[in-house]
PDB file of C-alpha atoms in Angstrom:
ATOM      1  CA  UNK J  20      19.318   3.188-107.779  1.00 43.00           C
ATOM      2  CA  UNK J  21      22.087   4.813-109.356  1.00 42.00           C
ATOM      3  CA  UNK J  22      25.308   3.440-109.502  1.00 45.00           C
ATOM      4  CA  UNK J  23      27.234   6.194-107.972  1.00 44.00           C
ATOM      5  CA  UNK J  24      30.696   4.079-110.122  1.00 47.00           C
ATOM      6  CA  UNK J  25      29.050   4.934-112.706  1.00 45.00           C
ATOM      7  CA  UNK J  26      30.496   7.532-114.836  1.00 46.00           C
ATOM      8  CA  UNK J  27      29.226  11.205-114.040  1.00 45.00           C
ATOM      9  CA  UNK J  28      26.514   9.416-112.065  1.00 43.00           C
ATOM     10  CA  UNK J  29      27.901   9.681-108.313  1.00 43.00           C
ATOM     11  CA  UNK J  30      27.565  13.440-108.632  1.00 43.00           C
ATOM     12  CA  UNK J  31      24.437  13.704-108.243  1.00 44.00           C
ATOM     13  CA  UNK J  32      24.449  12.642-104.971  1.00 45.00           C
ATOM     14  CA  UNK J  33      26.089  14.905-103.916  1.00 50.00           C
ATOM     15  CA  UNK J  34      25.892  18.766-104.802  1.00 51.00           C
ATOM     16  CA  UNK J  35      28.327  20.474-105.059  1.00 46.00           C
ATOM     17  CA  UNK J  36      29.494  22.625-102.708  1.00 50.00           C
ATOM     18  CA  UNK J  37      30.735  25.723-104.549  1.00 47.00           C
ATOM     19  CA  UNK J  38      31.804  27.492-101.152  1.00 47.00           C
ATOM     20  CA  UNK J  39      34.723  24.983-101.296  1.00 44.00           C
ATOM     21  CA  UNK J  40      35.701  25.737-104.320  1.00 44.00           C
ATOM     22  CA  UNK J  41      39.170  28.178-104.525  1.00 47.00           C
ATOM     23  CA  UNK J  42      41.065  29.884-107.050  1.00 49.00           C
ATOM     24  CA  UNK J  43      44.284  27.732-107.643  1.00 49.00           C
ATOM     25  CA  UNK J  44      47.194  30.185-106.940  1.00 50.00           C
ATOM     26  CA  UNK J  45      49.250  28.139-109.570  1.00 47.00           C
ATOM     27  CA  UNK J  46      52.222  26.947-106.440  1.00 51.00           C
ATOM     28  CA  UNK J  47      52.279  29.755-104.520  1.00 47.00           C
ATOM     29  CA  UNK J  48      51.512  28.252-101.888  1.00 50.00           C
ATOM     30  CA  UNK J  49      52.537  31.184 -99.408  1.00 51.00           C
ATOM     31  CA  UNK J  50      49.534  33.169-100.710  1.00 45.00           C
ATOM     32  CA  UNK J  51      46.220  33.013 -99.086  1.00 49.00           C
ATOM     33  CA  UNK J  52      43.225  31.357-100.845  1.00 48.00           C
ATOM     34  CA  UNK J  53      40.158  32.942-102.231  1.00 44.00           C
ATOM     35  CA  UNK J  54      36.662  32.210-102.311  1.00 47.00           C
ATOM     36  CA  UNK J  55      36.441  31.784-106.970  1.00 42.00           C
ATOM     37  CA  UNK J  56      32.590  33.375-106.242  1.00 48.00           C
ATOM     38  CA  UNK J  57      33.749  36.362-104.049  1.00 47.00           C
ATOM     39  CA  UNK J  58      36.720  37.266-105.902  1.00 53.00           C
ATOM     40  CA  UNK J  59      34.025  36.390-108.695  1.00 54.00           C
ATOM     41  CA  UNK J  60      31.707  38.866-108.126  1.00 49.00           C
ATOM     42  CA  UNK J  61      34.728  41.517-107.485  1.00 53.00           C
ATOM     43  CA  UNK J  62      35.432  41.250-111.227  1.00 51.00           C
ATOM     44  CA  UNK J  63      31.673  42.112-112.059  1.00 56.00           C
ATOM     45  CA  UNK J  64      31.641  45.250-109.634  1.00 49.00           C
ATOM     46  CA  UNK J  65      34.901  46.614-111.011  1.00 50.00           C
ATOM     47  CA  UNK J  66      33.745  46.602-115.110  1.00 56.00           C
ATOM     48  CA  UNK J  67      30.196  48.195-113.801  1.00 49.00           C
ATOM     49  CA  UNK J  68      32.388  50.563-112.048  1.00 53.00           C
ATOM     50  CA  UNK J  69      34.512  50.759-115.899  1.00 55.00           C
ATOM     51  CA  UNK J  70      31.513  50.983-117.609  1.00 54.00           C
ATOM     52  CA  UNK J  71      29.005  53.208-115.681  1.00 42.00           C
ATOM     53  CA  UNK J  72      32.883  55.917-115.468  1.00 48.00           C
ATOM     54  CA  UNK J  73      33.779  55.659-119.112  1.00 47.00           C
ATOM     55  CA  UNK J  74      29.380  56.529-119.600  1.00 47.00           C
ATOM     56  CA  UNK J  75      30.062  59.533-116.410  1.00 45.00           C
ATOM     57  CA  UNK J  76      30.435  63.567-118.115  1.00 49.00           C
ATOM     58  CA  UNK J  77      34.180  64.599-117.101  1.00 48.00           C
ATOM     59  CA  UNK J  78      33.586  66.886-114.739  1.00 52.00           C
ATOM     60  CA  UNK J  79      36.441  68.407-113.711  1.00 63.00           C
ATOM     61  CA  UNK J  80      37.227  72.272-113.358  1.00 77.00           C
ATOM     62  CA  UNK J  81      39.614  74.297-115.347  1.00 90.00           C
ATOM     63  CA  UNK J  82      39.155  77.663-114.547  1.00 95.00           C
ATOM     64  CA  UNK J  83      39.447  80.805-116.639  1.00 97.00           C
ATOM     65  CA  UNK J  84      40.449  84.093-118.262  1.00 98.00           C
ATOM     66  CA  UNK J  85      38.545  86.815-116.912  1.00 98.00           C
ATOM     67  CA  UNK J  86      38.019  88.733-120.011  1.00 98.00           C
ATOM     68  CA  UNK J  87      38.161  92.386-120.077  1.00 98.00           C
ATOM     69  CA  UNK J  88      40.594  92.509-118.110  1.00 98.00           C
ATOM     70  CA  UNK J  89      43.488  95.538-119.493  1.00 98.00           C
ATOM     71  CA  UNK J  90      46.220  97.344-118.733  1.00 98.00           C
ATOM     72  CA  UNK J  91      46.076 100.889-118.986  1.00 98.00           C
ATOM     73  CA  UNK J  92      46.750 102.006-121.475  1.00 98.00           C
ATOM     74  CA  UNK J  93      46.466  99.933-124.443  1.00 98.00           C
ATOM     75  CA  UNK J  94      43.944  99.246-126.912  1.00 98.00           C
ATOM     76  CA  UNK J  95      41.598  96.408-127.498  1.00 97.00           C
ATOM     77  CA  UNK J  96      44.231  93.714-128.737  1.00 97.00           C
ATOM     78  CA  UNK J  97      46.749  95.281-125.492  1.00 97.00           C
ATOM     79  CA  UNK J  98      48.673  96.915-127.762  1.00 98.00           C
ATOM     80  CA  UNK J  99      50.524 100.380-126.065  1.00 98.00           C
ATOM     81  CA  UNK J 100      47.743 103.436-127.347  1.00 98.00           C
ATOM     82  CA  UNK J 101      49.980 105.968-129.450  1.00 97.00           C
ATOM     83  CA  UNK J 102      50.898 109.185-127.394  1.00 96.00           C
ATOM     84  CA  UNK J 103      48.787 111.021-126.834  1.00 95.00           C
ATOM     85  CA  UNK J 104      45.394 108.524-127.299  1.00 97.00           C
ATOM     86  CA  UNK J 105      41.930 108.168-125.376  1.00 96.00           C
ATOM     87  CA  UNK J 106      42.694 104.489-123.148  1.00 97.00           C
ATOM     88  CA  UNK J 107      39.427 102.942-124.276  1.00 97.00           C
ATOM     89  CA  UNK J 108      38.751 100.356-120.897  1.00 98.00           C
ATOM     90  CA  UNK J 109      40.481 102.219-117.478  1.00 98.00           C
ATOM     91  CA  UNK J 110      37.860 105.888-116.838  1.00 96.00           C
ATOM     92  CA  UNK J 111      38.924 108.240-114.915  1.00 96.00           C
ATOM     93  CA  UNK J 112      35.874 109.151-113.371  1.00 93.00           C
ATOM     94  CA  UNK J 113      37.160 111.316-111.176  1.00 92.00           C
ATOM     95  CA  UNK J 114      39.767 113.810-110.428  1.00 91.00           C
ATOM     96  CA  UNK J 115      39.958 117.998-109.099  1.00 88.00           C
ATOM     97  CA  UNK J 116      41.834 119.096-113.248  1.00 77.00           C
ATOM     98  CA  UNK J 117      41.625 117.221-116.421  1.00 70.00           C
ATOM     99  CA  UNK J 118      38.757 115.330-118.936  1.00 67.00           C
ATOM    100  CA  UNK J 119      36.888 112.149-117.562  1.00 75.00           C
ATOM    101  CA  UNK J 120      39.252 110.801-119.939  1.00 84.00           C
ATOM    102  CA  UNK J 121      42.541 109.193-119.523  1.00 92.00           C
ATOM    103  CA  UNK J 122      44.917 108.854-121.715  1.00 92.00           C
ATOM    104  CA  UNK J 123      48.310 107.953-122.356  1.00 94.00           C
ATOM    105  CA  UNK J 124      49.723 111.010-121.809  1.00 91.00           C
ATOM    106  CA  UNK J 125      53.055 111.278-123.153  1.00 91.00           C
ATOM    107  CA  UNK J 126      56.263 112.963-122.428  1.00 90.00           C
ATOM    108  CA  UNK J 127      56.086 110.926-118.408  1.00 90.00           C
ATOM    109  CA  UNK J 128      58.490 112.172-115.734  1.00 92.00           C
ATOM    110  CA  UNK J 129      61.532 110.757-115.777  1.00 90.00           C
ATOM    111  CA  UNK J 130      60.772 109.696-112.062  1.00 90.00           C
ATOM    112  CA  UNK J 131      57.887 107.007-113.942  1.00 94.00           C
ATOM    113  CA  UNK J 132      58.694 104.261-113.569  1.00 95.00           C
ATOM    114  CA  UNK J 133      59.270 103.430-117.772  1.00 95.00           C
ATOM    115  CA  UNK J 134      56.454 101.921-119.599  1.00 97.00           C
ATOM    116  CA  UNK J 135      55.818  98.426-120.894  1.00 97.00           C
ATOM    117  CA  UNK J 136      55.798  96.789-123.775  1.00 97.00           C
ATOM    118  CA  UNK J 137      51.900  96.059-122.473  1.00 98.00           C
ATOM    119  CA  UNK J 138      51.449  98.770-120.549  1.00 98.00           C
ATOM    120  CA  UNK J 139      51.410 102.473-120.118  1.00 98.00           C
ATOM    121  CA  UNK J 140      50.465 105.623-118.145  1.00 97.00           C
ATOM    122  CA  UNK J 141      47.874 107.077-118.424  1.00 97.00           C
ATOM    123  CA  UNK J 142      47.897 110.635-117.127  1.00 96.00           C
ATOM    124  CA  UNK J 143      44.900 113.909-117.032  1.00 94.00           C
ATOM    125  CA  UNK J 144      47.044 115.858-119.288  1.00 92.00           C
ATOM    126  CA  UNK J 145      47.983 114.357-122.875  1.00 92.00           C
ATOM    127  CA  UNK J 146      51.201 116.040-121.427  1.00 91.00           C
ATOM    128  CA  UNK J 147      52.007 113.465-118.786  1.00 91.00           C
ATOM    129  CA  UNK J 148      54.508 116.059-117.127  1.00 89.00           C
ATOM    130  CA  UNK J 149      52.407 118.499-116.753  1.00 89.00           C
ATOM    131  CA  UNK J 150      51.917 119.826-113.243  1.00 84.00           C
ATOM    132  CA  UNK J 151      47.802 118.486-112.270  1.00 87.00           C
ATOM    133  CA  UNK J 152      45.632 120.210-109.929  1.00 87.00           C
ATOM    134  CA  UNK J 153      46.080 118.552-105.656  1.00 91.00           C
ATOM    135  CA  UNK J 154      43.631 115.896-104.991  1.00 93.00           C
ATOM    136  CA  UNK J 155      41.742 112.890-106.093  1.00 95.00           C
ATOM    137  CA  UNK J 156      42.342 110.850-108.670  1.00 96.00           C
ATOM    138  CA  UNK J 157      39.545 107.938-109.884  1.00 97.00           C
ATOM    139  CA  UNK J 158      40.419 105.457-112.534  1.00 97.00           C
ATOM    140  CA  UNK J 159      37.942 102.619-112.757  1.00 98.00           C
ATOM    141  CA  UNK J 160      38.287  99.094-115.013  1.00 98.00           C
ATOM    142  CA  UNK J 161      35.385  97.471-115.554  1.00 98.00           C
ATOM    143  CA  UNK J 162      34.669  93.660-116.569  1.00 98.00           C
ATOM    144  CA  UNK J 163      32.088  91.014-116.384  1.00 98.00           C
ATOM    145  CA  UNK J 164      32.286  88.404-114.229  1.00 98.00           C
ATOM    146  CA  UNK J 165      28.688  86.925-116.302  1.00 97.00           C
ATOM    147  CA  UNK J 166      28.625  83.441-117.151  1.00 96.00           C
ATOM    148  CA  UNK J 167      31.422  82.891-113.988  1.00 98.00           C
ATOM    149  CA  UNK J 168      31.742  81.412-110.488  1.00 97.00           C
ATOM    150  CA  UNK J 169      32.715  84.931-108.553  1.00 98.00           C
ATOM    151  CA  UNK J 170      33.843  83.025-105.573  1.00 97.00           C
ATOM    152  CA  UNK J 171      35.966  81.485-107.653  1.00 98.00           C
ATOM    153  CA  UNK J 172      37.645  84.451-109.285  1.00 98.00           C
ATOM    154  CA  UNK J 173      41.248  85.801-108.066  1.00 98.00           C
ATOM    155  CA  UNK J 174      43.058  88.538-110.405  1.00 98.00           C
ATOM    156  CA  UNK J 175      46.401  89.745-109.856  1.00 98.00           C
ATOM    157  CA  UNK J 176      48.958  91.966-111.275  1.00 98.00           C
ATOM    158  CA  UNK J 177      51.097  94.838-110.419  1.00 98.00           C
ATOM    159  CA  UNK J 178      51.309  99.182-110.357  1.00 97.00           C
ATOM    160  CA  UNK J 179      52.519 101.917-109.885  1.00 96.00           C
ATOM    161  CA  UNK J 180      50.936 105.938-109.015  1.00 95.00           C
ATOM    162  CA  UNK J 181      51.956 109.338-108.953  1.00 93.00           C
ATOM    163  CA  UNK J 182      51.531 110.149-106.067  1.00 92.00           C
ATOM    164  CA  UNK J 183      50.236 107.336-103.464  1.00 94.00           C
ATOM    165  CA  UNK J 184      47.364 105.311-104.596  1.00 96.00           C
ATOM    166  CA  UNK J 185      44.627 102.573-103.269  1.00 97.00           C
ATOM    167  CA  UNK J 186      43.568  99.654-105.478  1.00 98.00           C
ATOM    168  CA  UNK J 187      39.920  98.824-104.451  1.00 98.00           C
ATOM    169  CA  UNK J 188      37.515  96.046-105.867  1.00 98.00           C
ATOM    170  CA  UNK J 189      33.562  97.667-106.243  1.00 98.00           C
ATOM    171  CA  UNK J 190      34.405 100.024-103.424  1.00 97.00           C
ATOM    172  CA  UNK J 191      36.877  98.081-100.897  1.00 98.00           C
ATOM    173  CA  UNK J 192      40.054  99.074-100.730  1.00 98.00           C
ATOM    174  CA  UNK J 193      42.399  95.362-101.412  1.00 98.00           C
ATOM    175  CA  UNK J 194      46.316  97.384-101.445  1.00 97.00           C
ATOM    176  CA  UNK J 195      48.356  99.902-101.276  1.00 95.00           C
ATOM    177  CA  UNK J 196      51.068 101.907-103.189  1.00 93.00           C
ATOM    178  CA  UNK J 197      53.533 104.855-101.049  1.00 89.00           C
ATOM    179  CA  UNK J 198      54.259 107.775-104.409  1.00 76.00           C
ATOM    180  CA  UNK J 199      57.142 109.656-103.945  1.00 68.00           C
ATOM    181  CA  UNK J 200      60.604 109.368-104.169  1.00 68.00           C
ATOM    182  CA  UNK J 201      61.748 106.019-105.542  1.00 73.00           C
ATOM    183  CA  UNK J 202      58.659 104.720-105.502  1.00 79.00           C
ATOM    184  CA  UNK J 203      57.617 106.006-108.863  1.00 86.00           C
ATOM    185  CA  UNK J 204      60.423 104.256-110.202  1.00 88.00           C
ATOM    186  CA  UNK J 205      58.474 100.924-109.467  1.00 91.00           C
ATOM    187  CA  UNK J 206      55.904  98.464-109.471  1.00 95.00           C
ATOM    188  CA  UNK J 207      54.190  96.957-106.064  1.00 95.00           C
ATOM    189  CA  UNK J 208      53.122  93.279-107.058  1.00 97.00           C
ATOM    190  CA  UNK J 209      48.732  92.876-105.645  1.00 98.00           C
ATOM    191  CA  UNK J 210      45.866  90.162-106.101  1.00 98.00           C
ATOM    192  CA  UNK J 211      42.842  89.617-104.592  1.00 98.00           C
ATOM    193  CA  UNK J 212      40.619  86.314-104.020  1.00 98.00           C
ATOM    194  CA  UNK J 213      37.423  88.289-102.339  1.00 98.00           C
ATOM    195  CA  UNK J 214      34.940  90.712-103.013  1.00 98.00           C
ATOM    196  CA  UNK J 215      34.012  89.486-106.346  1.00 98.00           C
ATOM    197  CA  UNK J 216      30.562  90.125-107.218  1.00 98.00           C
ATOM    198  CA  UNK J 217      28.135  88.712-110.174  1.00 98.00           C
ATOM    199  CA  UNK J 218      27.847  90.258-112.716  1.00 98.00           C
ATOM    200  CA  UNK J 219      29.894  93.554-113.381  1.00 98.00           C
ATOM    201  CA  UNK J 220      32.749  95.287-110.831  1.00 98.00           C
ATOM    202  CA  UNK J 221      34.897  97.355-111.381  1.00 98.00           C
ATOM    203  CA  UNK J 222      38.661  97.203-110.093  1.00 98.00           C
ATOM    204  CA  UNK J 223      39.661 101.177-109.396  1.00 98.00           C
ATOM    205  CA  UNK J 224      42.783 102.914-108.988  1.00 98.00           C
ATOM    206  CA  UNK J 225      42.453 106.011-106.560  1.00 97.00           C
ATOM    207  CA  UNK J 226      45.332 108.040-106.735  1.00 96.00           C
ATOM    208  CA  UNK J 227      45.781 110.449-103.960  1.00 95.00           C
ATOM    209  CA  UNK J 228      47.902 113.566-106.290  1.00 93.00           C
ATOM    210  CA  UNK J 229      50.358 116.069-103.811  1.00 91.00           C
ATOM    211  CA  UNK J 230      50.304 118.859-106.777  1.00 88.00           C
ATOM    212  CA  UNK J 231      52.499 118.813-110.243  1.00 91.00           C
ATOM    213  CA  UNK J 232      52.337 114.707-112.429  1.00 93.00           C
ATOM    214  CA  UNK J 233      50.397 113.121-111.836  1.00 93.00           C
ATOM    215  CA  UNK J 234      48.942 108.872-113.251  1.00 95.00           C
ATOM    216  CA  UNK J 235      48.425 105.581-112.619  1.00 96.00           C
ATOM    217  CA  UNK J 236      50.275 102.435-113.899  1.00 97.00           C
ATOM    218  CA  UNK J 237      49.005  98.909-114.425  1.00 98.00           C
ATOM    219  CA  UNK J 238      51.041  96.319-116.053  1.00 98.00           C
ATOM    220  CA  UNK J 239      50.221  92.672-116.104  1.00 98.00           C
ATOM    221  CA  UNK J 240      46.994  92.698-115.165  1.00 98.00           C
ATOM    222  CA  UNK J 241      45.276  89.075-115.404  1.00 98.00           C
ATOM    223  CA  UNK J 242      42.498  86.764-113.392  1.00 98.00           C
ATOM    224  CA  UNK J 243      40.977  83.833-113.291  1.00 98.00           C
ATOM    225  CA  UNK J 244      37.615  81.943-113.163  1.00 98.00           C
ATOM    226  CA  UNK J 245      35.555  78.837-112.789  1.00 98.00           C
ATOM    227  CA  UNK J 246      32.223  78.873-114.882  1.00 96.00           C
ATOM    228  CA  UNK J 247      29.217  77.830-114.243  1.00 93.00           C
ATOM    229  CA  UNK J 248      27.859  74.432-115.086  1.00 89.00           C
ATOM    230  CA  UNK J 249      25.337  74.852-117.878  1.00 82.00           C
ATOM    231  CA  UNK J 250      22.423  72.938-116.664  1.00 81.00           C
ATOM    232  CA  UNK J 251      21.964  69.384-116.971  1.00 74.00           C
TER     233      UNK J 251
END
């Protein structure tokens, strides 16, 4: 028989109760004692979570600028076009007077809001002050959302026109500018986050001219959307 009085031998008579072992509170008697086994398991789970987090790629989505959004009357770098130049982005798709191109008209009527360092008026004729026919003039800008999620897209900006006009996205009106009087001297702000399509989209300024000069001016046009994640 083993002698429990011998050093180290008494430990073999009774198994260690691990649940009874607690983490010392180092003098903080008011703190509850925590099971060492439970605390050890929590620590291991925390370490595992940190390792998994480091190994997983970052999935935070960031909205990116939508390409192809240009103000009226600018070149590919966003610099205003010279007088009489054809706008390479906005197209005069319909109109009773003028060619099927939008032109950086000059001079502009004094009643129109001034050209800016990043945009200018486009008109059916090179002479922006010349009278144009009564009717509807449609200026279109096409941009591509290929690779973007169209349900996350948003565009915004400001515009003016002579006379009144509607803004349309893919044929659906979402904003109106009231022409006449002092309205020509101001921009109206706009924004929309609905009606976008996968691939090609068209932003339209539909101008209703009541006689005399006519034109459209879009300024501060911008937009963003989330990219579609690459397949893994």
